[in-house]
Amino acid sequence: MKSWKDVLIQPQTTILETMKIIDATTMQFAAVVDSNMFLLGTVTDGDIRRGILKGLSLDSTISNVMNTSPICELNGKKSFYYKKRMRERKLKQLPLVSNDNLLKNIVFSDELELTIKKTNKVVLMVGGLGTRLRPLTDTIPKPMLNVGNKPIVETIIESFKAYGFTNFVLSVNYKKEMIMDYFQDGAHLGVNIEYIEESERLGTAGALSLLSDKPSEPFFVMNGDLLTKINFEQLLDFHNETNSSATICVREYEYQIPYGVIETDNHQLLSIVEKPVHKSFVNAGIYILNPTALEYIPNGDFFDMPELYKKLLHEQKKVSAFPLREYWLDIGRLDDYEKANTDFGKSFGFGEIKDE
């Protein structure tokens, strides 16, 4: 744990600089103060992502996204008081201020030994054919291809475990025996693993209709061919804070039109823009669903996750987008697989992952 003063920033600090501080300190939080230590606001990872979705530039000042009315407590009380208040409000950090709102300290939940048990299920879709990776997938299912020294899906499981998520459901189909023999009940990895066995392919959402034990709280769904350094705890927090029925992770994608783009008004030429670059958000294959979303999935029919989200939108359910800014790679083609092996050492050099 670093000093709480490491997360202090000025209101003119840019969003990009704040992101670096939040990531470097691992506290997922920053406090905005003036030169006299007057508390102006606080910033979480979720605040930043919401600002990005609104189109704010990373060069914008943090004052554009900070929470100007954060929950605070007066400094100088006993630790058990702060512990109780944080538990009641499910806070991970609590600024302590003087009577005139000068920041005196920041208490973090792990300093008070507040262990938040994460029982949320993680459903991994690992039943695909992996046709674009043939001939590699002729004899082995794509999620079992080694990246570094372990199968892709094992790295995914370790990534979730690092944030305290240990309850997994693997949806299997193609060469399912290889996956089930390798992972079994997950005990050797320190997790719990159950299986959905698709007799026929039902799609990334349709397979959820086979869940025997329906989740009672928000749960993750993720494609089994992705490598990412996303903070899954932050993703769950974002989903809960926005009171969403469903959350979809999105990735910014740039593409360049290889021609000069013409704008006209009837016959009159208005402008020529040479080879413009366009940016869009695309589906990143990582989702969180509330249990009620399962009611919109048909039984026994092929049904992909984008179709479920369209249905939720049609029913006017609240659906949120969580922008990824971390490392992310979809291992869909042979060149992606080669890149994954190149990236693995520097991006996924897991040490010992401790149980909570």
Short mmCIF file of C-alpha atoms in Angstrom, two decimals:
data_model
loop_
_atom_site.label_atom_id
_atom_site.label_comp_id
_atom_site.label_asym_id
_atom_site.label_seq_id
_atom_site.Cartn_x
_atom_site.Cartn_y
_atom_site.Cartn_z
CA MET A 1 0.00 0.00 0.00
CA LYS A 2 1.41 3.37 -0.99
CA SER A 3 0.86 6.60 0.92
CA TRP A 4 -2.52 8.27 0.53
CA LYS A 5 -0.66 11.39 -0.60
CA ASP A 6 0.34 9.53 -3.77
CA VAL A 7 -3.22 9.88 -5.06
CA LEU A 8 -3.52 13.64 -4.62
CA ILE A 9 -3.94 15.64 -7.83
CA GLN A 10 -4.68 19.23 -8.80
CA PRO A 11 -7.86 20.27 -10.66
CA GLN A 12 -5.78 21.13 -13.75
CA THR A 13 -4.33 17.59 -13.91
CA THR A 14 -5.31 15.94 -17.19
CA ILE A 15 -7.45 12.84 -17.44
CA LEU A 16 -4.49 10.97 -18.94
CA GLU A 17 -2.18 11.90 -16.06
CA THR A 18 -4.85 10.88 -13.56
CA MET A 19 -5.27 7.51 -15.27
CA LYS A 20 -1.54 6.89 -14.89
CA ILE A 21 -1.67 7.77 -11.19
CA ILE A 22 -4.69 5.55 -10.55
CA ASP A 23 -3.06 2.63 -12.35
CA ALA A 24 0.38 3.11 -10.75
CA THR A 25 -0.92 3.26 -7.18
CA THR A 26 -3.49 0.44 -7.67
CA MET A 27 -5.88 2.38 -5.39
CA GLN A 28 -8.45 2.97 -8.19
CA PHE A 29 -9.01 6.43 -6.78
CA ALA A 30 -7.63 9.98 -6.67
CA ALA A 31 -8.46 13.04 -4.56
CA VAL A 32 -8.52 16.52 -6.10
CA VAL A 33 -7.15 19.27 -3.84
CA ASP A 34 -6.00 22.85 -4.23
CA SER A 35 -2.63 24.22 -3.06
CA ASN A 36 -3.97 24.53 0.51
CA MET A 37 -5.21 20.89 0.63
CA PHE A 38 -8.85 21.96 0.39
CA LEU A 39 -10.76 18.93 -0.92
CA LEU A 40 -12.39 19.84 -4.24
CA GLY A 41 -13.55 16.39 -5.29
CA THR A 42 -12.66 12.77 -5.93
CA VAL A 43 -12.15 10.66 -9.03
CA THR A 44 -12.65 6.94 -9.56
CA ASP A 45 -11.94 4.77 -12.56
CA GLY A 46 -15.66 4.79 -13.29
CA ASP A 47 -15.76 8.60 -13.38
CA ILE A 48 -12.99 8.59 -15.97
CA ARG A 49 -14.66 5.98 -18.16
CA ARG A 50 -17.93 7.86 -18.13
CA GLY A 51 -16.04 10.96 -19.25
CA ILE A 52 -14.44 9.02 -22.10
CA LEU A 53 -17.86 7.79 -23.22
CA LYS A 54 -19.07 11.40 -23.32
CA GLY A 55 -16.27 12.16 -25.77
CA LEU A 56 -13.90 14.03 -23.47
CA SER A 57 -10.31 14.18 -24.66
CA LEU A 58 -7.61 12.59 -22.49
CA ASP A 59 -6.04 16.05 -22.42
CA SER A 60 -9.11 17.47 -20.68
CA THR A 61 -8.65 18.50 -17.06
CA ILE A 62 -9.87 16.16 -14.34
CA SER A 63 -12.22 18.88 -13.09
CA ASN A 64 -14.52 17.88 -15.98
CA VAL A 65 -15.22 14.43 -14.51
CA MET A 66 -14.52 14.62 -10.77
CA ASN A 67 -17.23 14.08 -8.16
CA THR A 68 -17.59 17.45 -6.46
CA SER A 69 -19.70 16.07 -3.59
CA PRO A 70 -17.81 13.02 -2.31
CA ILE A 71 -18.70 11.19 0.89
CA CYS A 72 -16.32 12.34 3.63
CA GLU A 73 -15.94 12.05 7.39
CA LEU A 74 -14.32 14.28 9.99
CA ASN A 75 -10.78 13.35 10.87
CA GLY A 76 -9.82 12.14 14.36
CA LYS A 77 -12.39 9.41 15.08
CA LYS A 78 -11.70 5.79 15.99
CA SER A 79 -10.93 3.32 13.20
CA PHE A 80 -13.92 1.12 14.08
CA TYR A 81 -16.21 4.09 13.34
CA TYR A 82 -14.74 4.52 9.85
CA LYS A 83 -14.88 0.76 9.34
CA LYS A 84 -18.59 0.71 10.17
CA ARG A 85 -19.35 3.69 7.92
CA MET A 86 -17.48 2.16 4.99
CA ARG A 87 -19.25 -1.16 5.39
CA GLU A 88 -22.64 0.53 5.58
CA ARG A 89 -22.00 2.49 2.38
CA LYS A 90 -19.84 -0.17 0.67
CA LEU A 91 -16.97 2.29 0.27
CA LYS A 92 -13.46 1.32 -0.73
CA GLN A 93 -11.97 4.66 0.29
CA LEU A 94 -13.03 7.44 2.64
CA PRO A 95 -11.49 10.94 2.70
CA LEU A 96 -11.06 12.39 6.19
CA VAL A 97 -11.31 16.17 6.43
CA SER A 98 -11.13 18.95 9.01
CA ASN A 99 -14.07 21.21 9.89
CA ASP A 100 -13.02 23.58 7.11
CA ASN A 101 -12.79 20.71 4.55
CA LEU A 102 -9.00 20.41 4.48
CA LEU A 103 -7.97 16.87 3.55
CA LYS A 104 -6.16 15.19 6.45
CA ASN A 105 -6.11 11.55 5.46
CA ILE A 106 -7.69 8.93 3.20
CA VAL A 107 -8.70 5.60 4.68
CA PHE A 108 -8.74 2.59 2.33
CA SER A 109 -10.78 -0.55 2.92
CA ASP A 110 -7.84 -2.95 2.84
CA GLU A 111 -6.14 -0.93 5.57
CA LEU A 112 -9.18 -1.64 7.75
CA GLU A 113 -9.14 -5.31 6.71
CA LEU A 114 -12.48 -5.06 4.94
CA THR A 115 -12.64 -8.21 2.88
CA ILE A 116 -15.36 -8.11 0.27
CA LYS A 117 -16.21 -11.66 -0.68
CA LYS A 118 -16.93 -11.94 -4.39
CA THR A 119 -19.40 -14.70 -5.08
CA ASN A 120 -20.41 -13.51 -8.57
CA LYS A 121 -20.33 -16.22 -11.21
CA VAL A 122 -18.10 -16.00 -14.29
CA VAL A 123 -19.43 -17.78 -17.40
CA LEU A 124 -16.75 -18.42 -20.03
CA MET A 125 -17.81 -19.33 -23.56
CA VAL A 126 -15.29 -21.96 -24.66
CA GLY A 127 -17.31 -24.10 -27.09
CA GLY A 128 -16.46 -22.42 -30.40
CA LEU A 129 -14.97 -24.22 -33.41
CA GLY A 130 -12.10 -21.77 -33.96
CA THR A 131 -12.26 -22.22 -37.73
CA ARG A 132 -10.11 -19.15 -38.45
CA LEU A 133 -7.26 -20.73 -36.48
CA ARG A 134 -7.12 -23.94 -38.48
CA PRO A 135 -5.08 -26.13 -38.72
CA LEU A 136 -4.19 -25.44 -35.06
CA THR A 137 -7.77 -26.08 -33.95
CA ASP A 138 -8.20 -29.30 -35.93
CA THR A 139 -6.91 -31.25 -32.93
CA ILE A 140 -7.37 -28.87 -30.00
CA PRO A 141 -10.15 -26.40 -29.07
CA LYS A 142 -9.14 -22.75 -29.41
CA PRO A 143 -9.39 -21.87 -25.68
CA MET A 144 -6.89 -24.67 -24.97
CA LEU A 145 -4.22 -23.29 -27.29
CA ASN A 146 -1.16 -22.36 -25.29
CA VAL A 147 -0.25 -18.71 -25.00
CA GLY A 148 2.98 -18.50 -23.08
CA ASN A 149 3.05 -21.72 -21.10
CA LYS A 150 -0.64 -22.27 -20.45
CA PRO A 151 -4.02 -22.46 -22.24
CA ILE A 152 -5.74 -19.17 -23.07
CA VAL A 153 -8.70 -19.93 -20.81
CA GLU A 154 -6.41 -20.69 -17.86
CA THR A 155 -4.95 -17.18 -18.14
CA ILE A 156 -8.52 -15.80 -18.18
CA ILE A 157 -9.36 -17.74 -15.02
CA GLU A 158 -6.21 -16.49 -13.30
CA SER A 159 -7.06 -12.91 -14.31
CA PHE A 160 -10.48 -13.16 -12.62
CA LYS A 161 -9.02 -14.92 -9.60
CA ALA A 162 -6.57 -12.05 -9.08
CA TYR A 163 -9.62 -9.87 -8.29
CA GLY A 164 -11.30 -12.40 -6.02
CA PHE A 165 -13.68 -14.10 -8.47
CA THR A 166 -13.49 -17.87 -8.07
CA ASN A 167 -16.86 -19.29 -9.23
CA PHE A 168 -16.70 -20.30 -12.89
CA VAL A 169 -19.02 -21.94 -15.40
CA LEU A 170 -17.46 -23.14 -18.66
CA SER A 171 -19.81 -23.54 -21.62
CA VAL A 172 -18.31 -26.35 -23.71
CA ASN A 173 -19.09 -28.03 -27.02
CA TYR A 174 -16.26 -28.60 -29.53
CA LYS A 175 -13.77 -31.17 -28.15
CA LYS A 176 -15.24 -30.58 -24.70
CA GLU A 177 -13.50 -33.61 -23.17
CA MET A 178 -10.10 -31.93 -23.53
CA ILE A 179 -11.31 -28.88 -21.61
CA MET A 180 -13.13 -30.84 -18.91
CA ASP A 181 -10.26 -33.28 -18.37
CA TYR A 182 -7.79 -30.43 -17.98
CA PHE A 183 -9.76 -28.19 -15.61
CA GLN A 184 -12.00 -30.74 -13.85
CA ASP A 185 -13.59 -28.98 -10.83
CA GLY A 186 -10.91 -26.28 -10.71
CA ALA A 187 -9.59 -27.29 -7.29
CA HIS A 188 -5.97 -27.40 -8.50
CA LEU A 189 -6.32 -23.74 -9.52
CA GLY A 190 -8.01 -22.70 -6.29
CA VAL A 191 -11.37 -22.04 -7.96
CA ASN A 192 -14.74 -23.76 -8.46
CA ILE A 193 -15.62 -24.85 -12.00
CA GLU A 194 -18.95 -26.16 -13.31
CA TYR A 195 -19.88 -26.94 -16.91
CA ILE A 196 -22.64 -26.26 -19.41
CA GLU A 197 -22.55 -28.98 -22.06
CA GLU A 198 -24.11 -27.87 -25.35
CA SER A 199 -25.31 -30.81 -27.43
CA GLU A 200 -25.69 -28.31 -30.26
CA ARG A 201 -24.26 -24.83 -30.57
CA LEU A 202 -26.56 -22.25 -28.96
CA GLY A 203 -24.49 -19.06 -29.26
CA THR A 204 -22.94 -16.86 -26.58
CA ALA A 205 -26.30 -16.01 -24.99
CA GLY A 206 -28.33 -19.11 -25.84
CA ALA A 207 -26.01 -21.30 -23.78
CA LEU A 208 -27.04 -19.36 -20.67
CA SER A 209 -30.50 -20.95 -20.92
CA LEU A 210 -28.81 -24.21 -19.84
CA LEU A 211 -27.61 -22.85 -16.50
CA SER A 212 -28.89 -25.30 -13.89
CA ASP A 213 -28.21 -22.95 -10.99
CA LYS A 214 -29.48 -19.52 -11.98
CA PRO A 215 -27.33 -16.67 -10.61
CA SER A 216 -28.86 -14.54 -7.85
CA GLU A 217 -26.56 -11.55 -8.43
CA PRO A 218 -24.85 -9.88 -11.42
CA PHE A 219 -22.60 -12.29 -13.31
CA PHE A 220 -19.91 -12.07 -15.95
CA VAL A 221 -20.03 -13.57 -19.43
CA MET A 222 -16.83 -13.57 -21.48
CA ASN A 223 -15.60 -15.10 -24.70
CA GLY A 224 -12.94 -17.72 -24.06
CA ASP A 225 -10.51 -16.48 -26.71
CA LEU A 226 -9.64 -13.06 -25.24
CA LEU A 227 -6.61 -11.78 -23.42
CA THR A 228 -7.08 -8.59 -21.45
CA LYS A 229 -5.70 -6.76 -18.44
CA ILE A 230 -9.06 -5.29 -17.50
CA ASN A 231 -9.75 -4.79 -13.79
CA PHE A 232 -12.83 -7.00 -13.37
CA GLU A 233 -13.57 -5.50 -9.97
CA GLN A 234 -13.80 -2.03 -11.53
CA LEU A 235 -16.10 -3.42 -14.21
CA LEU A 236 -18.47 -4.87 -11.60
CA ASP A 237 -18.40 -1.63 -9.61
CA PHE A 238 -19.28 0.32 -12.77
CA HIS A 239 -22.20 -2.01 -13.49
CA ASN A 240 -23.58 -1.65 -9.97
CA GLU A 241 -23.03 2.12 -9.78
CA THR A 242 -24.98 2.67 -13.00
CA ASN A 243 -27.87 0.42 -11.85
CA SER A 244 -27.77 -1.34 -15.20
CA SER A 245 -29.59 -4.47 -16.28
CA ALA A 246 -26.62 -5.27 -18.49
CA THR A 247 -23.18 -3.85 -19.21
CA ILE A 248 -21.10 -4.42 -22.34
CA CYS A 249 -17.39 -3.72 -22.61
CA VAL A 250 -16.48 -1.67 -25.66
CA ARG A 251 -13.19 -0.99 -27.38
CA GLU A 252 -12.35 2.08 -29.45
CA TYR A 253 -11.60 1.09 -33.04
CA GLU A 254 -10.02 3.36 -35.64
CA TYR A 255 -10.33 2.91 -39.37
CA GLN A 256 -9.15 5.07 -42.25
CA ILE A 257 -11.08 5.62 -45.45
CA PRO A 258 -8.45 5.24 -48.22
CA TYR A 259 -9.96 7.95 -50.42
CA GLY A 260 -10.75 11.62 -50.30
CA VAL A 261 -14.24 12.00 -48.81
CA ILE A 262 -16.49 14.47 -50.59
CA GLU A 263 -19.24 16.53 -48.95
CA THR A 264 -21.82 18.08 -51.29
CA ASP A 265 -25.02 20.05 -51.20
CA ASN A 266 -26.89 18.97 -54.33
CA HIS A 267 -24.45 19.80 -57.14
CA GLN A 268 -22.24 22.12 -55.06
CA LEU A 269 -18.97 20.83 -53.63
CA LEU A 270 -18.58 21.82 -49.97
CA SER A 271 -15.39 20.10 -48.87
CA ILE A 272 -12.80 17.40 -49.56
CA VAL A 273 -11.25 15.54 -46.63
CA GLU A 274 -8.33 13.37 -47.66
CA LYS A 275 -8.30 9.85 -46.15
CA PRO A 276 -10.12 10.72 -42.90
CA VAL A 277 -9.77 8.55 -39.78
CA HIS A 278 -12.99 7.51 -38.08
CA LYS A 279 -13.37 6.20 -34.52
CA SER A 280 -16.09 3.91 -33.24
CA PHE A 281 -16.73 1.77 -30.19
CA VAL A 282 -16.89 -1.98 -30.92
CA ASN A 283 -17.99 -4.98 -28.88
CA ALA A 284 -15.10 -6.37 -26.77
CA GLY A 285 -16.74 -9.70 -25.88
CA ILE A 286 -16.99 -9.11 -22.10
CA TYR A 287 -20.37 -8.63 -20.41
CA ILE A 288 -22.14 -8.35 -17.08
CA LEU A 289 -25.79 -9.34 -16.77
CA ASN A 290 -28.31 -9.07 -13.99
CA PRO A 291 -30.18 -12.35 -13.38
CA THR A 292 -33.39 -10.85 -14.80
CA ALA A 293 -31.72 -10.63 -18.23
CA LEU A 294 -31.98 -14.43 -18.46
CA GLU A 295 -35.75 -14.05 -18.89
CA TYR A 296 -35.15 -12.68 -22.41
CA ILE A 297 -33.14 -15.68 -23.66
CA PRO A 298 -35.13 -18.30 -25.60
CA ASN A 299 -34.72 -21.96 -24.63
CA GLY A 300 -32.96 -24.22 -27.10
CA ASP A 301 -32.46 -21.64 -29.85
CA PHE A 302 -29.23 -20.16 -31.22
CA PHE A 303 -28.99 -16.72 -29.65
CA ASP A 304 -25.87 -14.54 -29.55
CA MET A 305 -25.09 -11.90 -26.97
CA PRO A 306 -25.61 -8.90 -29.33
CA GLU A 307 -29.17 -10.16 -29.95
CA LEU A 308 -29.80 -10.25 -26.21
CA TYR A 309 -28.60 -6.66 -25.84
CA LYS A 310 -30.82 -5.55 -28.72
CA LYS A 311 -33.76 -7.21 -27.00
CA LEU A 312 -32.98 -5.52 -23.68
CA LEU A 313 -32.77 -2.16 -25.45
CA HIS A 314 -36.09 -2.83 -27.18
CA GLU A 315 -37.63 -3.56 -23.78
CA GLN A 316 -36.19 -0.23 -22.58
CA LYS A 317 -33.94 -1.83 -19.98
CA LYS A 318 -30.95 0.17 -18.79
CA VAL A 319 -27.86 -1.02 -20.67
CA SER A 320 -24.43 0.54 -20.13
CA ALA A 321 -21.14 0.55 -22.06
CA PHE A 322 -17.83 0.19 -20.23
CA PRO A 323 -14.92 1.50 -22.33
CA LEU A 324 -11.75 -0.60 -22.18
CA ARG A 325 -8.50 1.30 -22.02
CA GLU A 326 -6.39 -1.68 -20.93
CA TYR A 327 -4.60 -4.29 -23.03
CA TRP A 328 -7.09 -6.37 -25.05
CA LEU A 329 -6.61 -8.92 -27.80
CA ASP A 330 -9.13 -11.14 -29.59
CA ILE A 331 -7.28 -14.28 -30.65
CA GLY A 332 -9.29 -14.98 -33.78
CA ARG A 333 -6.63 -15.43 -36.46
CA LEU A 334 -3.17 -16.90 -36.74
CA ASP A 335 -1.45 -13.51 -36.64
CA ASP A 336 -3.41 -12.67 -33.45
CA TYR A 337 -2.19 -15.93 -31.91
CA GLU A 338 1.40 -15.06 -32.77
CA LYS A 339 0.97 -11.59 -31.27
CA ALA A 340 -0.52 -13.08 -28.10
CA ASN A 341 2.55 -15.23 -27.58
CA THR A 342 4.79 -12.22 -28.15
CA ASP A 343 2.79 -10.08 -25.70
CA PHE A 344 2.31 -12.70 -22.99
CA GLY A 345 5.58 -12.32 -21.11
CA LYS A 346 5.32 -8.59 -20.59
CA SER A 347 1.56 -8.40 -20.11
CA PHE A 348 0.67 -11.59 -18.25
CA GLY A 349 3.67 -12.46 -16.12
CA PHE A 350 1.56 -13.70 -13.23
CA GLY A 351 3.30 -14.28 -9.99
CA GLU A 352 1.69 -16.25 -7.21
CA ILE A 353 -1.98 -15.30 -7.02
CA LYS A 354 -3.07 -15.21 -3.44
CA ASP A 355 -6.51 -16.30 -2.30
CA GLU A 356 -8.59 -13.77 -0.44
#
